[in-house]
mmCIF file of C-alpha atoms in Angstrom:
data_model
loop_
_atom_site.group_PDB
_atom_site.id
_atom_site.type_symbol
_atom_site.label_atom_id
_atom_site.label_comp_id
_atom_site.label_asym_id
_atom_site.label_seq_id
_atom_site.Cartn_x
_atom_site.Cartn_y
_atom_site.Cartn_z
ATOM 1 C CA MET A 1102 14.727 -32.077 25.002
ATOM 2 C CA THR A 1103 10.954 -31.680 24.533
ATOM 3 C CA GLN A 1104 9.468 -28.849 22.497
ATOM 4 C CA LEU A 1105 6.468 -28.660 24.491
ATOM 5 C CA PRO A 1106 7.366 -25.729 26.531
ATOM 6 C CA ASP A 1107 8.277 -23.715 23.134
ATOM 7 C CA GLU A 1108 4.771 -24.695 21.787
ATOM 8 C CA TYR A 1109 2.903 -23.349 25.029
ATOM 9 C CA GLN A 1110 5.038 -20.348 24.503
ATOM 10 C CA ALA A 1111 3.897 -19.913 20.855
ATOM 11 C CA ALA A 1112 0.310 -20.694 21.606
ATOM 12 C CA GLU A 1113 0.535 -17.726 24.483
ATOM 13 C CA LEU A 1114 2.211 -15.364 22.231
ATOM 14 C CA ARG A 1115 -0.227 -16.000 19.333
ATOM 15 C CA ASN A 1116 -3.154 -15.469 21.594
ATOM 16 C CA LYS A 1117 -1.520 -12.249 22.652
ATOM 17 C CA ALA A 1118 -1.015 -10.977 19.329
ATOM 18 C CA VAL A 1119 -4.764 -11.816 18.225
ATOM 19 C CA ASP A 1120 -5.987 -10.362 21.523
ATOM 20 C CA GLN A 1121 -4.247 -7.153 20.613
ATOM 21 C CA LEU A 1122 -5.548 -7.173 16.961
ATOM 22 C CA LYS A 1123 -9.360 -7.783 18.512
ATOM 23 C CA GLU A 1124 -8.578 -4.678 20.828
ATOM 24 C CA ASP A 1125 -7.310 -2.182 18.089
ATOM 25 C CA GLY A 1126 -10.510 -3.349 15.640
ATOM 26 C CA THR A 1127 -8.408 -5.135 13.032
ATOM 27 C CA ILE A 1128 -9.805 -8.420 13.661
ATOM 28 C CA VAL A 1129 -13.544 -8.041 13.731
ATOM 29 C CA SER A 1130 -15.020 -11.608 12.717
ATOM 30 C CA PRO A 1131 -15.040 -14.876 14.711
ATOM 31 C CA GLY A 1132 -13.462 -16.637 11.542
ATOM 32 C CA VAL A 1133 -10.584 -14.678 11.094
ATOM 33 C CA GLU A 1134 -10.033 -14.748 14.947
ATOM 34 C CA ALA A 1135 -10.264 -18.411 15.126
ATOM 35 C CA ALA A 1136 -7.746 -19.143 12.143
ATOM 36 C CA MET A 1137 -5.245 -16.618 13.444
ATOM 37 C CA ARG A 1138 -5.447 -18.359 16.888
ATOM 38 C CA LYS A 1139 -4.858 -21.633 15.132
ATOM 39 C CA VAL A 1140 -2.269 -21.623 12.658
ATOM 40 C CA PRO A 1141 1.293 -21.799 14.179
ATOM 41 C CA ARG A 1142 2.973 -19.194 12.153
ATOM 42 C CA HIS A 1143 6.452 -19.598 13.844
ATOM 43 C CA LEU A 1144 7.021 -22.552 12.081
ATOM 44 C CA ALA A 1145 7.352 -20.677 8.700
ATOM 45 C CA VAL A 1146 10.241 -18.992 10.281
ATOM 46 C CA PRO A 1147 12.338 -21.198 11.928
ATOM 47 C CA LYS A 1148 15.222 -18.747 12.320
ATOM 48 C CA ALA A 1149 12.946 -16.256 14.018
ATOM 49 C CA SER A 1150 12.697 -15.809 17.653
ATOM 50 C CA LEU A 1151 8.896 -16.945 18.933
ATOM 51 C CA ASP A 1152 8.734 -13.025 20.016
ATOM 52 C CA ASP A 1153 9.682 -11.783 16.306
ATOM 53 C CA ALA A 1154 7.760 -14.514 14.950
ATOM 54 C CA TYR A 1155 4.309 -13.350 16.775
ATOM 55 C CA SER A 1156 5.378 -9.402 16.700
ATOM 56 C CA THR A 1157 2.052 -7.997 16.003
ATOM 57 C CA TYR A 1158 2.893 -5.250 13.719
ATOM 58 C CA ASN A 1159 6.220 -6.265 12.324
ATOM 59 C CA ALA A 1160 6.762 -8.588 9.408
ATOM 60 C CA VAL A 1161 9.603 -11.316 9.469
ATOM 61 C CA VAL A 1162 12.039 -10.876 6.527
ATOM 62 C CA THR A 1163 12.774 -14.352 5.007
ATOM 63 C CA GLN A 1164 14.580 -13.398 1.841
ATOM 64 C CA GLU A 1165 16.749 -10.735 0.232
ATOM 65 C CA ASP A 1166 18.255 -9.977 -2.913
ATOM 66 C CA GLU A 1167 22.361 -8.989 -3.359
ATOM 67 C CA ARG A 1168 21.556 -5.237 -2.650
ATOM 68 C CA GLY A 1169 19.665 -6.289 0.710
ATOM 69 C CA ASN A 1170 16.194 -5.246 -0.743
ATOM 70 C CA HIS A 1171 13.558 -7.564 0.963
ATOM 71 C CA THR A 1172 12.277 -9.812 -1.919
ATOM 72 C CA SER A 1173 10.099 -12.327 0.414
ATOM 73 C CA SER A 1174 8.704 -11.913 3.834
ATOM 74 C CA VAL A 1175 6.049 -13.250 6.412
ATOM 75 C CA SER A 1176 3.644 -10.061 6.830
ATOM 76 C CA ALA A 1177 3.005 -8.960 10.028
ATOM 77 C CA PRO A 1178 -0.347 -10.520 11.755
ATOM 78 C CA GLN A 1179 -1.854 -7.151 11.626
ATOM 79 C CA ILE A 1180 -1.241 -6.920 8.008
ATOM 80 C CA GLN A 1181 -2.393 -10.456 7.356
ATOM 81 C CA ALA A 1182 -5.463 -10.044 9.606
ATOM 82 C CA MET A 1183 -6.588 -6.759 7.838
ATOM 83 C CA GLN A 1184 -6.513 -8.651 4.534
ATOM 84 C CA LEU A 1185 -8.480 -11.573 5.771
ATOM 85 C CA GLU A 1186 -11.192 -9.176 6.920
ATOM 86 C CA GLN A 1187 -11.360 -7.437 3.591
ATOM 87 C CA ALA A 1188 -11.302 -10.551 1.551
ATOM 88 C CA GLY A 1189 -14.407 -11.854 3.488
ATOM 89 C CA ILE A 1190 -13.731 -15.458 2.784
ATOM 90 C CA ARG A 1191 -16.634 -17.885 3.388
ATOM 91 C CA PRO A 1192 -16.836 -21.712 3.921
ATOM 92 C CA GLY A 1193 -16.563 -23.501 0.430
ATOM 93 C CA ASP A 1194 -14.609 -20.521 -1.168
ATOM 94 C CA ASN A 1195 -12.471 -20.973 -4.146
ATOM 95 C CA VAL A 1196 -9.495 -18.542 -3.507
ATOM 96 C CA LEU A 1197 -6.431 -17.672 -5.188
ATOM 97 C CA GLU A 1198 -3.474 -16.224 -3.006
ATOM 98 C CA ILE A 1199 -0.696 -14.137 -5.290
ATOM 99 C CA GLY A 1200 2.547 -14.150 -3.304
ATOM 100 C CA THR A 1201 3.195 -16.955 -0.941
ATOM 101 C CA ASN A 1202 4.571 -17.487 2.621
ATOM 102 C CA GLY A 1203 2.724 -20.316 4.043
ATOM 103 C CA PRO A 1204 1.151 -18.955 7.161
ATOM 104 C CA ASN A 1205 -1.448 -16.739 5.178
ATOM 105 C CA ALA A 1206 -2.485 -19.487 2.692
ATOM 106 C CA ALA A 1207 -3.254 -21.591 6.105
ATOM 107 C CA TYR A 1208 -5.514 -18.822 7.303
ATOM 108 C CA LEU A 1209 -7.265 -19.019 3.958
ATOM 109 C CA ALA A 1210 -7.694 -22.610 3.997
ATOM 110 C CA GLU A 1211 -9.303 -22.674 7.455
ATOM 111 C CA LEU A 1212 -11.604 -19.788 6.516
ATOM 112 C CA ALA A 1213 -12.648 -21.626 3.103
ATOM 113 C CA GLY A 1214 -12.892 -24.823 4.997
ATOM 114 C CA PRO A 1215 -13.009 -28.669 3.748
ATOM 115 C CA THR A 1216 -15.293 -27.847 0.917
ATOM 116 C CA GLY A 1217 -13.413 -24.903 -0.229
ATOM 117 C CA GLN A 1218 -10.096 -24.633 -2.447
ATOM 118 C CA VAL A 1219 -7.032 -22.577 -1.979
ATOM 119 C CA THR A 1220 -4.311 -22.220 -4.413
ATOM 120 C CA THR A 1221 -1.199 -19.922 -3.614
ATOM 121 C CA VAL A 1222 1.211 -18.715 -6.661
ATOM 122 C CA ASP A 1223 4.575 -17.204 -6.222
ATOM 123 C CA ILE A 1224 7.227 -16.535 -9.154
ATOM 124 C CA ASP A 1225 10.068 -17.382 -6.823
ATOM 125 C CA PRO A 1226 10.579 -21.155 -6.334
ATOM 126 C CA ALA A 1227 12.311 -20.362 -2.938
ATOM 127 C CA PRO A 1228 9.513 -19.113 -0.985
ATOM 128 C CA ALA A 1229 6.910 -21.313 -3.021
ATOM 129 C CA ALA A 1230 9.181 -24.342 -1.392
ATOM 130 C CA ARG A 1231 8.975 -23.006 2.009
ATOM 131 C CA ALA A 1232 5.467 -22.504 1.901
ATOM 132 C CA GLU A 1233 4.805 -26.138 0.713
ATOM 133 C CA ARG A 1234 7.011 -27.574 3.376
ATOM 134 C CA PHE A 1235 5.313 -25.307 5.899
ATOM 135 C CA LEU A 1236 1.837 -26.299 4.758
ATOM 136 C CA ALA A 1237 2.551 -30.037 4.815
ATOM 137 C CA GLU A 1238 4.104 -29.811 8.358
ATOM 138 C CA THR A 1239 0.755 -28.198 9.834
ATOM 139 C CA GLY A 1240 -1.522 -30.343 8.102
ATOM 140 C CA TYR A 1241 -2.744 -27.929 5.082
ATOM 141 C CA THR A 1242 -2.114 -30.566 2.401
ATOM 142 C CA GLY A 1243 -5.235 -29.512 0.677
ATOM 143 C CA VAL A 1244 -3.683 -26.203 -0.328
ATOM 144 C CA THR A 1245 -1.957 -26.012 -4.076
ATOM 145 C CA VAL A 1246 1.129 -24.473 -4.304
ATOM 146 C CA VAL A 1247 2.332 -23.175 -7.652
ATOM 147 C CA VAL A 1248 5.336 -21.658 -9.300
ATOM 148 C CA ALA A 1249 4.389 -18.967 -11.903
ATOM 149 C CA ASP A 1250 4.154 -15.346 -12.528
ATOM 150 C CA ALA A 1251 0.988 -14.542 -11.411
ATOM 151 C CA GLU A 1252 0.422 -11.498 -13.651
ATOM 152 C CA ASP A 1253 -1.831 -13.919 -15.840
ATOM 153 C CA GLY A 1254 -3.481 -15.186 -12.348
ATOM 154 C CA TYR A 1255 -3.988 -18.929 -12.219
ATOM 155 C CA ALA A 1256 -6.586 -19.892 -15.096
ATOM 156 C CA LYS A 1257 -6.753 -23.486 -14.338
ATOM 157 C CA HIS A 1258 -8.869 -23.208 -10.770
ATOM 158 C CA ALA A 1259 -10.610 -20.176 -11.847
ATOM 159 C CA PRO A 1260 -13.276 -18.823 -11.439
ATOM 160 C CA TYR A 1261 -12.480 -17.608 -7.935
ATOM 161 C CA ASP A 1262 -14.591 -16.381 -5.150
ATOM 162 C CA ALA A 1263 -11.723 -14.051 -3.838
ATOM 163 C CA ILE A 1264 -8.262 -13.325 -5.002
ATOM 164 C CA VAL A 1265 -5.749 -11.997 -2.271
ATOM 165 C CA VAL A 1266 -2.453 -10.281 -3.588
ATOM 166 C CA THR A 1267 0.496 -10.251 -0.873
ATOM 167 C CA ALA A 1268 2.758 -8.307 -3.038
ATOM 168 C CA GLY A 1269 2.978 -4.616 -3.772
ATOM 169 C CA ALA A 1270 1.159 -3.718 -7.306
ATOM 170 C CA TRP A 1271 1.268 -0.830 -9.351
ATOM 171 C CA ASP A 1272 -1.330 -1.827 -11.545
ATOM 172 C CA ILE A 1273 -4.113 -4.292 -11.870
ATOM 173 C CA PRO A 1274 -3.699 -6.870 -14.627
ATOM 174 C CA PRO A 1275 -6.724 -7.690 -16.588
ATOM 175 C CA ALA A 1276 -6.654 -11.509 -15.485
ATOM 176 C CA TRP A 1277 -7.256 -10.508 -11.737
ATOM 177 C CA ILE A 1278 -10.519 -9.171 -12.701
ATOM 178 C CA GLU A 1279 -11.472 -11.458 -15.640
ATOM 179 C CA GLN A 1280 -10.906 -14.624 -13.271
ATOM 180 C CA LEU A 1281 -12.986 -13.282 -10.567
ATOM 181 C CA LYS A 1282 -16.639 -14.340 -10.296
ATOM 182 C CA ASP A 1283 -18.976 -11.452 -10.476
ATOM 183 C CA ASP A 1284 -19.404 -9.958 -7.146
ATOM 184 C CA GLY A 1285 -16.254 -11.583 -6.278
ATOM 185 C CA ARG A 1286 -13.675 -10.134 -3.894
ATOM 186 C CA LEU A 1287 -9.996 -8.894 -4.891
ATOM 187 C CA VAL A 1288 -7.645 -7.759 -1.946
ATOM 188 C CA ALA A 1289 -4.587 -5.808 -3.354
ATOM 189 C CA PRO A 1290 -2.019 -3.620 -2.186
ATOM 190 C CA LEU A 1291 -2.169 -1.071 -4.783
ATOM 191 C CA ARG A 1292 0.246 1.834 -5.572
ATOM 192 C CA ILE A 1293 -1.441 4.932 -6.895
ATOM 193 C CA ASN A 1294 1.099 7.914 -7.047
ATOM 194 C CA GLY A 1295 3.352 6.601 -4.821
ATOM 195 C CA LEU A 1296 1.092 5.786 -1.920
ATOM 196 C CA SER A 1297 0.140 2.206 -0.913
ATOM 197 C CA ARG A 1298 -3.001 1.110 0.397
ATOM 198 C CA THR A 1299 -4.443 -2.295 0.401
ATOM 199 C CA TYR A 1300 -7.934 -1.937 -1.212
ATOM 200 C CA GLY A 1301 -10.531 -4.625 -0.671
ATOM 201 C CA PHE A 1302 -12.476 -4.590 -4.230
ATOM 202 C CA VAL A 1303 -15.691 -6.104 -5.540
ATOM 203 C CA ARG A 1304 -16.125 -7.045 -9.360
ATOM 204 C CA GLN A 1305 -19.110 -5.443 -11.141
ATOM 205 C CA ASP A 1306 -19.116 -6.405 -14.421
ATOM 206 C CA ASP A 1307 -15.781 -5.360 -16.031
ATOM 207 C CA HIS A 1308 -14.556 -3.213 -13.290
ATOM 208 C CA LEU A 1309 -13.945 -3.123 -9.571
ATOM 209 C CA LEU A 1310 -14.995 -0.840 -6.875
ATOM 210 C CA ALA A 1311 -13.097 -0.208 -3.835
ATOM 211 C CA THR A 1312 -15.100 -0.977 -0.492
ATOM 212 C CA SER A 1313 -12.182 -0.359 1.913
ATOM 213 C CA ALA A 1314 -8.549 0.888 2.176
ATOM 214 C CA HIS A 1315 -5.768 0.726 4.550
ATOM 215 C CA VAL A 1316 -2.233 2.146 4.482
ATOM 216 C CA CYS A 1317 0.238 -0.652 4.086
ATOM 217 C CA GLY A 1318 3.664 -1.656 3.021
ATOM 218 C CA PHE A 1319 4.438 -4.871 0.797
ATOM 219 C CA VAL A 1320 7.351 -6.340 -1.038
ATOM 220 C CA PRO A 1321 6.770 -5.100 -4.533
ATOM 221 C CA VAL A 1322 5.552 -7.459 -7.404
ATOM 222 C CA GLN A 1323 8.095 -9.204 -9.475
ATOM 223 C CA GLY A 1324 7.951 -10.212 -13.065
ATOM 224 C CA ALA A 1325 5.837 -8.879 -15.941
ATOM 225 C CA GLY A 1326 3.895 -6.685 -13.187
ATOM 226 C CA SER A 1327 7.075 -5.177 -11.412
ATOM 227 C CA HIS A 1328 7.210 -1.244 -11.596
ATOM 228 C CA ALA A 1329 10.210 0.885 -10.707
ATOM 229 C CA GLN A 1330 10.012 4.388 -9.948
ATOM 230 C CA GLN A 1331 11.675 7.010 -12.360
ATOM 231 C CA VAL A 1332 14.017 9.098 -10.628
ATOM 232 C CA MET A 1333 15.423 12.667 -11.415
ATOM 233 C CA GLN A 1334 17.963 14.965 -10.011
ATOM 234 C CA LEU A 1335 16.592 18.380 -9.226
ATOM 235 C CA PRO A 1336 18.434 20.665 -11.441
ATOM 236 C CA GLY A 1337 20.946 22.576 -9.449
ATOM 237 C CA ASP A 1338 21.301 20.602 -6.402
ATOM 238 C CA LYS A 1339 22.992 17.186 -6.493
ATOM 239 C CA GLY A 1340 21.510 16.224 -3.027
ATOM 240 C CA VAL A 1341 17.758 16.307 -4.035
ATOM 241 C CA THR A 1342 16.271 13.291 -6.017
ATOM 242 C CA LEU A 1343 12.936 13.278 -7.133
ATOM 243 C CA HIS A 1344 10.752 9.951 -7.351
ATOM 244 C CA PHE A 1345 8.102 9.626 -9.966
ATOM 245 C CA ASP A 1346 5.675 6.941 -9.809
ATOM 246 C CA GLU A 1347 3.315 7.665 -12.565
ATOM 247 C CA GLY A 1348 5.981 9.378 -14.864
ATOM 248 C CA PRO A 1349 8.303 12.719 -14.723
ATOM 249 C CA PRO A 1350 6.813 16.065 -16.293
ATOM 250 C CA ALA A 1351 6.636 16.397 -19.870
ATOM 251 C CA ASN A 1352 9.456 18.865 -20.130
ATOM 252 C CA PRO A 1353 11.977 18.599 -17.253
ATOM 253 C CA SER A 1354 14.227 21.308 -18.560
ATOM 254 C CA LEU A 1355 11.884 23.779 -17.603
ATOM 255 C CA LEU A 1356 13.098 23.337 -14.298
ATOM 256 C CA GLU A 1357 16.638 24.524 -14.761
ATOM 257 C CA GLY A 1358 17.671 27.450 -12.871
ATOM 258 C CA VAL A 1359 14.277 26.776 -10.404
ATOM 259 C CA LEU A 1360 16.393 27.030 -7.396
ATOM 260 C CA ASP A 1361 17.950 30.134 -8.291
ATOM 261 C CA THR A 1362 14.563 32.018 -7.945
ATOM 262 C CA ASP A 1363 13.237 33.367 -4.317
ATOM 263 C CA ARG A 1364 11.906 30.634 -2.092
ATOM 264 C CA ALA A 1365 8.191 31.657 -1.415
ATOM 265 C CA GLU A 1366 6.502 30.406 1.603
ATOM 266 C CA THR A 1367 2.657 29.897 2.505
ATOM 267 C CA TRP A 1368 0.860 28.731 5.522
ATOM 268 C CA THR A 1369 -2.330 27.087 5.481
ATOM 269 C CA GLY A 1370 -3.808 27.505 8.514
ATOM 270 C CA VAL A 1371 -4.777 23.709 8.652
ATOM 271 C CA THR A 1372 -3.511 22.096 11.963
ATOM 272 C CA VAL A 1373 -3.522 18.323 12.885
ATOM 273 C CA ALA A 1374 -2.915 16.648 16.344
ATOM 274 C CA SER A 1375 0.666 14.681 16.647
ATOM 275 C CA GLN A 1376 -1.279 11.187 16.320
ATOM 276 C CA GLU A 1377 -4.196 12.329 13.970
ATOM 277 C CA PRO A 1378 -4.186 10.146 10.776
ATOM 278 C CA ILE A 1379 -3.363 12.077 7.770
ATOM 279 C CA GLY A 1380 -3.490 9.521 4.841
ATOM 280 C CA THR A 1381 -6.587 10.969 3.205
ATOM 281 C CA LEU A 1382 -4.558 14.146 3.314
ATOM 282 C CA GLN A 1383 -1.454 12.302 1.510
ATOM 283 C CA MET A 1384 -3.839 10.777 -1.179
ATOM 284 C CA TYR A 1385 -6.013 14.130 -1.548
ATOM 285 C CA LEU A 1386 -2.874 16.000 -2.300
ATOM 286 C CA ALA A 1387 -1.278 13.118 -4.598
ATOM 287 C CA ALA A 1388 -4.735 13.381 -6.446
ATOM 288 C CA HIS A 1389 -4.975 17.227 -7.101
ATOM 289 C CA VAL A 1390 -1.590 18.724 -7.286
ATOM 290 C CA PRO A 1391 0.173 18.748 -10.839
ATOM 291 C CA THR A 1392 2.671 16.168 -11.628
ATOM 292 C CA TYR A 1393 2.986 14.851 -7.944
ATOM 293 C CA CYS A 1394 6.303 12.981 -6.887
ATOM 294 C CA SER A 1395 8.361 12.616 -3.741
ATOM 295 C CA MET A 1396 11.729 13.836 -2.579
ATOM 296 C CA SER A 1397 14.723 12.484 -0.894
ATOM 297 C CA ILE A 1398 17.458 14.878 0.517
ATOM 298 C CA ASP A 1399 21.061 13.729 0.703
ATOM 299 C CA SER A 1400 22.387 16.271 3.567
ATOM 300 C CA ASP A 1401 25.911 15.774 2.502
ATOM 301 C CA LEU A 1402 25.259 16.920 -1.002
ATOM 302 C CA ALA A 1403 22.061 19.174 -0.731
ATOM 303 C CA THR A 1404 22.831 23.084 -1.168
ATOM 304 C CA GLY A 1405 20.350 23.861 1.663
ATOM 305 C CA LYS A 1406 18.103 25.924 -0.662
ATOM 306 C CA ILE A 1407 15.426 23.071 -0.220
ATOM 307 C CA GLY A 1408 14.611 23.928 3.616
ATOM 308 C CA PRO A 1409 13.701 21.196 5.989
ATOM 309 C CA THR A 1410 10.230 19.504 5.607
ATOM 310 C CA GLY A 1411 9.610 18.721 9.094
ATOM 311 C CA LEU A 1412 8.107 15.491 7.880
ATOM 312 C CA GLY A 1413 8.876 12.046 7.306
ATOM 313 C CA PHE A 1414 7.566 12.001 3.894
ATOM 314 C CA SER A 1415 8.475 14.780 1.302
ATOM 315 C CA MET A 1416 5.289 15.253 -1.233
ATOM 316 C CA VAL A 1417 6.221 17.524 -4.193
ATOM 317 C CA ALA A 1418 4.235 19.227 -7.238
ATOM 318 C CA ILE A 1419 5.766 20.487 -10.159
ATOM 319 C CA ASP A 1420 3.776 22.616 -12.760
ATOM 320 C CA GLY A 1421 6.175 23.676 -15.858
ATOM 321 C CA ALA A 1422 8.741 26.010 -14.427
ATOM 322 C CA ASN A 1423 7.537 25.935 -10.725
ATOM 323 C CA PHE A 1424 8.697 23.300 -8.094
ATOM 324 C CA GLY A 1425 6.792 23.169 -4.474
ATOM 325 C CA TYR A 1426 6.805 20.964 -1.525
ATOM 326 C CA ILE A 1427 4.926 20.429 1.675
ATOM 327 C CA VAL A 1428 6.297 21.508 4.988
ATOM 328 C CA VAL A 1429 5.236 21.545 8.671
ATOM 329 C CA ARG A 1430 5.838 23.700 11.623
ATOM 330 C CA ARG A 1431 4.945 22.119 15.136
ATOM 331 C CA ASP A 1432 3.958 24.124 18.256
ATOM 332 C CA ALA A 1433 6.235 24.582 20.983
ATOM 333 C CA GLU A 1434 5.056 21.378 22.718
ATOM 334 C CA LYS A 1435 4.754 19.500 19.500
ATOM 335 C CA LYS A 1436 1.355 18.561 20.167
ATOM 336 C CA THR A 1437 -0.051 20.099 16.820
ATOM 337 C CA ALA A 1438 1.406 20.696 13.529
ATOM 338 C CA GLU A 1439 0.609 23.319 10.783
ATOM 339 C CA PHE A 1440 1.091 22.560 6.916
ATOM 340 C CA GLY A 1441 2.560 24.714 4.597
ATOM 341 C CA PHE A 1442 4.449 24.880 1.256
ATOM 342 C CA HIS A 1443 7.547 26.343 -0.147
ATOM 343 C CA ALA A 1444 7.875 26.982 -3.713
ATOM 344 C CA PHE A 1445 10.492 28.065 -6.592
ATOM 345 C CA GLY A 1446 9.796 29.376 -9.943
ATOM 346 C CA PRO A 1447 8.709 32.474 -11.910
ATOM 347 C CA ASP A 1448 5.239 32.091 -10.338
ATOM 348 C CA GLY A 1449 6.487 30.903 -6.969
ATOM 349 C CA GLU A 1450 4.225 32.870 -4.585
ATOM 350 C CA ALA A 1451 1.085 31.943 -6.626
ATOM 351 C CA PHE A 1452 2.140 28.393 -7.016
ATOM 352 C CA ALA A 1453 2.319 27.950 -3.079
ATOM 353 C CA GLU A 1454 -0.765 29.492 -2.691
ATOM 354 C CA ARG A 1455 -2.376 27.085 -4.976
ATOM 355 C CA LEU A 1456 -1.033 24.394 -3.415
ATOM 356 C CA ALA A 1457 -2.019 25.693 0.088
ATOM 357 C CA SER A 1458 -5.550 26.038 -0.976
ATOM 358 C CA ILE A 1459 -5.601 22.183 -1.853
ATOM 359 C CA VAL A 1460 -4.996 21.401 1.702
ATOM 360 C CA ARG A 1461 -7.483 23.722 2.946
ATOM 361 C CA ALA A 1462 -10.297 22.109 0.669
ATOM 362 C CA TRP A 1463 -9.074 18.904 2.422
ATOM 363 C CA GLY A 1464 -9.196 20.483 5.937
ATOM 364 C CA ARG A 1465 -12.690 22.087 5.030
ATOM 365 C CA ASP A 1466 -14.537 19.196 3.188
ATOM 366 C CA TYR A 1467 -12.881 16.110 3.596
ATOM 367 C CA ARG A 1468 -10.976 15.585 6.718
ATOM 368 C CA GLY A 1469 -12.395 13.035 9.011
ATOM 369 C CA GLY A 1470 -14.158 11.462 5.809
ATOM 370 C CA PRO A 1471 -14.286 7.911 4.517
ATOM 371 C CA GLY A 1472 -11.474 8.981 2.125
ATOM 372 C CA PRO A 1473 -11.653 8.687 -1.488
ATOM 373 C CA ARG A 1474 -13.697 6.103 -3.551
ATOM 374 C CA ILE A 1475 -11.540 4.116 -5.956
ATOM 375 C CA ALA A 1476 -12.611 2.000 -9.131
ATOM 376 C CA VAL A 1477 -10.607 0.276 -11.427
ATOM 377 C CA TYR A 1478 -11.818 0.103 -15.193
ATOM 378 C CA PRO A 1479 -9.828 -1.784 -17.888
ATOM 379 C CA ALA A 1480 -7.507 0.180 -20.141
ATOM 380 C CA GLY A 1481 -9.365 1.782 -23.089
ATOM 381 C CA THR A 1482 -12.626 2.339 -21.038
ATOM 382 C CA PRO A 1483 -14.447 5.491 -22.477
ATOM 383 C CA ASP A 1484 -14.133 8.687 -20.243
ATOM 384 C CA ASP A 1485 -18.104 8.845 -20.464
ATOM 385 C CA ARG A 1486 -18.082 5.341 -18.501
ATOM 386 C CA ILE A 1487 -16.030 6.545 -15.842
ATOM 387 C CA THR A 1488 -16.976 8.914 -12.833
ATOM 388 C CA GLY A 1489 -14.621 10.471 -10.765
ATOM 389 C CA ASP A 1490 -12.889 13.712 -9.898
ATOM 390 C CA ARG A 1491 -9.220 12.193 -11.288
ATOM 391 C CA ILE A 1492 -8.441 9.389 -13.709
ATOM 392 C CA ILE A 1493 -5.145 7.718 -13.486
ATOM 393 C CA ASP A 1494 -3.946 6.066 -16.685
ATOM 394 C CA LYS A 1495 -1.700 2.619 -16.013
ATOM 395 C CA GLU A 1496 -0.603 -0.062 -18.409
ATOM 396 C CA HIS A 1497 -3.900 -2.295 -18.094
ATOM 397 C CA SER A 1498 -6.292 0.074 -16.309
ATOM 398 C CA ARG A 1499 -7.953 3.207 -15.773
ATOM 399 C CA ILE A 1500 -8.318 4.069 -11.780
ATOM 400 C CA SER A 1501 -10.821 6.697 -10.922
ATOM 401 C CA ILE A 1502 -10.608 8.619 -7.569
ATOM 402 C CA SER A 1503 -13.547 10.677 -6.263
ATOM 403 C CA TRP A 1504 -14.027 12.426 -2.862
ATOM 404 C CA PRO A 1505 -17.208 12.200 -1.099
ATOM 405 C CA VAL A 1506 -17.474 15.493 1.473
ATOM 406 C CA ALA A 1507 -16.973 14.302 4.981
#
């Protein structure tokens, strides 16, 4: 039986996905549109149905570990288009892709054109082999596929006009900056205080300045750049686990007995509509509360002292012996929600009010604004060379966060 009908259906679904991405504003440039209409991404995921291969907003998982964790995937067309727009690839560009799946390297090759060069690197031989087969099958034989830990970039083909990272990173290693040309672009999903955004950066001398940021989710980086969250059980409740991305409090023992204190409750007066984006609120809280972390609750083991948060995420702050977390209450028709805080500890009431004041500041000054300005400096950069409201130190970098008023 001929495969032509499947190819016609694939083209139809591919064009439908691109039309959706143009309509929602993800695709804005003719080059990205043309590349995504041309590359037959379904050939990279032969076990998936055509509908799944061209699902606009869903990734296709291609590999899992023994515990069921996703270790490789072909990202959703939305995420790929988002990063391609951030990267601004031009004809003749020399591009490095970190984390390979095949279709994205083909998109980059389309954008860089016959005078450009694309190198795609993956630490795992399996996705690299799948990518190599896909690129050969679809005619993108000029793309170089390399198996290596890209923590050190790929110096052989540097310097690059653009580096596109398709795995979730906790830090920006020096090579990713050093192997960029000045004014070169780095697109990377970077985790800051547990919150992932794909950032579009531009190199300025020895540091990076972010020019765009979008909420995203990616399979995490493996190898030398991997970073596991630290977890801690909340003292007094076996069902409550705290997850720290930037490190636990200096003295966790101060939380012993914290749930034996009265629970304070404070409401902020800040309400949001049911579909209103709150990504900037999440980042503002994470950047301004003391010892930020997230919380997961096992309802079968929890004591019930931690009240329902009413949210799909649980943002937590710890200050010495005080513990607080954000909650919401919705109106009767569930069209709006007001933010509040519960807090425990010797200064629980004051701590809840202190946290509430941070949300009120966001609502007053930053809500609806452009979000934070992010800059990435090498580790060891003196404070007087860095501007920003908050500096987060990682192994290889110092991340500056500042907030322009809306």
